[in-house]
mmCIF file of C-alpha atoms in Angstrom:
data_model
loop_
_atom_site.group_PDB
_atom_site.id
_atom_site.type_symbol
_atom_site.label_atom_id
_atom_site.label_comp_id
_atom_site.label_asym_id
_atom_site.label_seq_id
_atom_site.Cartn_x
_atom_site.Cartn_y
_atom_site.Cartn_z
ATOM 1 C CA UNK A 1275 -80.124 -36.139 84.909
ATOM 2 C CA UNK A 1276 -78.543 -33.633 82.590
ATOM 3 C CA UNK A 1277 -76.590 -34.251 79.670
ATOM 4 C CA UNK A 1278 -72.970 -33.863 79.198
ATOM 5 C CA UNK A 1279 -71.256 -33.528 75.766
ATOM 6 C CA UNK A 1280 -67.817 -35.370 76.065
ATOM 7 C CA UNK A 1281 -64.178 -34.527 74.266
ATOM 8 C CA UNK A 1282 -65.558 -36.266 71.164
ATOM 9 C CA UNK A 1283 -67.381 -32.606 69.898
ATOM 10 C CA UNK A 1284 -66.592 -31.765 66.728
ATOM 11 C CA UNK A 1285 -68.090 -28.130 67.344
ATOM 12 C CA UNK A 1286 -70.383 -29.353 64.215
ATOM 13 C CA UNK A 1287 -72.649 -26.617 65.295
ATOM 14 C CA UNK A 1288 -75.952 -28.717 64.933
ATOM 15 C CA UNK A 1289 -76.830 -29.167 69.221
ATOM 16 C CA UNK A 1290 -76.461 -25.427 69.736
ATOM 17 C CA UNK A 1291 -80.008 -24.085 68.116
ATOM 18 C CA UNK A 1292 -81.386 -27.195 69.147
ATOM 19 C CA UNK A 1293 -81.679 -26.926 73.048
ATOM 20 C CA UNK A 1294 -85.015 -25.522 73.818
ATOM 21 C CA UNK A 1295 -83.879 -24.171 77.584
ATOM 22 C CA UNK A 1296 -80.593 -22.917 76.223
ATOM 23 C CA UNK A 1297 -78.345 -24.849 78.093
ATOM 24 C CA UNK A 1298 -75.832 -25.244 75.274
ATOM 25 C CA UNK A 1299 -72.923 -23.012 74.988
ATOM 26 C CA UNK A 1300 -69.251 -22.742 73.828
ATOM 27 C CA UNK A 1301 -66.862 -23.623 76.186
ATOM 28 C CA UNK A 1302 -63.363 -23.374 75.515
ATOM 29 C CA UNK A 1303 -62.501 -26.410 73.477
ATOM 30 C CA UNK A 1304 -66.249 -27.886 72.751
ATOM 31 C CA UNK A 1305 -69.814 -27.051 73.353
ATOM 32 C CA UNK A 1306 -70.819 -27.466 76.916
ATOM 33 C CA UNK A 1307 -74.011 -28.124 78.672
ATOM 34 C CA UNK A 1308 -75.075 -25.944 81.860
ATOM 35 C CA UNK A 1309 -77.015 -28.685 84.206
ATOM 36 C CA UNK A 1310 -78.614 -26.482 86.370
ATOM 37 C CA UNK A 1311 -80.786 -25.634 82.208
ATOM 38 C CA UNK A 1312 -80.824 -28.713 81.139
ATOM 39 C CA UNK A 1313 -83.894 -31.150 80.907
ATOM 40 C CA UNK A 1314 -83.097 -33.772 78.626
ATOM 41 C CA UNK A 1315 -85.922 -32.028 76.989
ATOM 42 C CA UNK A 1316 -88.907 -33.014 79.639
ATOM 43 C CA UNK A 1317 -91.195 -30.698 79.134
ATOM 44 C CA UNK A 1318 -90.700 -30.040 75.267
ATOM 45 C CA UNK A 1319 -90.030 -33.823 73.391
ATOM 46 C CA UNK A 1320 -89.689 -37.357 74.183
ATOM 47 C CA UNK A 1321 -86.406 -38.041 73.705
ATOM 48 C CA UNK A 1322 -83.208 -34.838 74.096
ATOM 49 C CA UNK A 1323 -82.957 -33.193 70.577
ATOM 50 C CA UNK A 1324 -79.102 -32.573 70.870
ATOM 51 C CA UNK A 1325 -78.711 -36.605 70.911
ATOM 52 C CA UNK A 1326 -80.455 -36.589 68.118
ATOM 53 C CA UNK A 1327 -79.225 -34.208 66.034
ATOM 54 C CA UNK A 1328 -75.531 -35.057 66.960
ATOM 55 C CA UNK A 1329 -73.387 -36.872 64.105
ATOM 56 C CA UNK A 1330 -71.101 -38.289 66.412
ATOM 57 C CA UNK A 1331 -72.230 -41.904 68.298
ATOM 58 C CA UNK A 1332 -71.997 -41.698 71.918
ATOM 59 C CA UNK A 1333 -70.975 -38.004 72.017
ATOM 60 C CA UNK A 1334 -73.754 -36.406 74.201
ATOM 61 C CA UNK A 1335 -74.401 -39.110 77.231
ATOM 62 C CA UNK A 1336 -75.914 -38.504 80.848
ATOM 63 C CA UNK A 1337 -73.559 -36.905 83.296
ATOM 64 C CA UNK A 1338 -72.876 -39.204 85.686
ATOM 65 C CA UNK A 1339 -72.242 -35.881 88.156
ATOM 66 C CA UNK A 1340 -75.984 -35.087 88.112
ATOM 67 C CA UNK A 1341 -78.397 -37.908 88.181
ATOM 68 C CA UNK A 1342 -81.858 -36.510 88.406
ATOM 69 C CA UNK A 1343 -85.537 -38.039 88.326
ATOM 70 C CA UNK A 1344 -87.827 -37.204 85.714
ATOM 71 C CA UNK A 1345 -89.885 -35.368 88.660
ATOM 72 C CA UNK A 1346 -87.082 -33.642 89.292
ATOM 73 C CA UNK A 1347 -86.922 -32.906 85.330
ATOM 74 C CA UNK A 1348 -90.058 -31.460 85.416
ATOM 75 C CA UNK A 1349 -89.506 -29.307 88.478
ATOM 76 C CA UNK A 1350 -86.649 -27.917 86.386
ATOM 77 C CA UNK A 1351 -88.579 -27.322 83.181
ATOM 78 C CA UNK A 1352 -91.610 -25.438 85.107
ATOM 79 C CA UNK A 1353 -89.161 -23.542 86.933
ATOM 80 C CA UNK A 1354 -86.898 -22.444 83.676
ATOM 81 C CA UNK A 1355 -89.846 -22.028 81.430
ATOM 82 C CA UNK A 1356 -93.058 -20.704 83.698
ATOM 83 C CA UNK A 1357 -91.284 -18.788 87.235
ATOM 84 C CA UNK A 1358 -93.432 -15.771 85.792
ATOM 85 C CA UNK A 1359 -96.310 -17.788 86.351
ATOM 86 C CA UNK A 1360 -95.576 -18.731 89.995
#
């Protein structure tokens, strides 16, 4: 499932450069995660960098909107990171 950043963002900065499908942005008020990018970082690390990276507990959670399987996951990553080699 992707990730969803929740009204406690402190717009510390530190998720942004860490998303390796770019699926961070700025939204209006806080950063914002695009779940038709994001991963949870299948495909690059065990375990989503933006949760670790972010200072606040509990601030980046799964969206409970899109619930995905980690096949799914994958189908993502391959698609976001290797269409040119389809």
């Amino acid at each position: 499932m992707a990730l969803l950043i929740t009204d406690k963002c402190t717009n510390c900065d530190m998720c942004l450069p860490e998303c390796p499908n770019d699926a961070i942005s700025v939204g209006d008020d806080i950063y914002v995660i695009d779940p038709n990018l994001c991963t949870e970082c299948v495909g690059h690390y065990d375990t989503p960098t933006c949760q670790k990276v972010c200072p606040i507990t509990n601030c980046i959670k799964p969206d409970p909107e899109h619930q995905e399987s980690e096949a799914q996951l994958w189908e993502r990553f391959v698609l976001i990171h290797h269409s040119d080699q389809l």
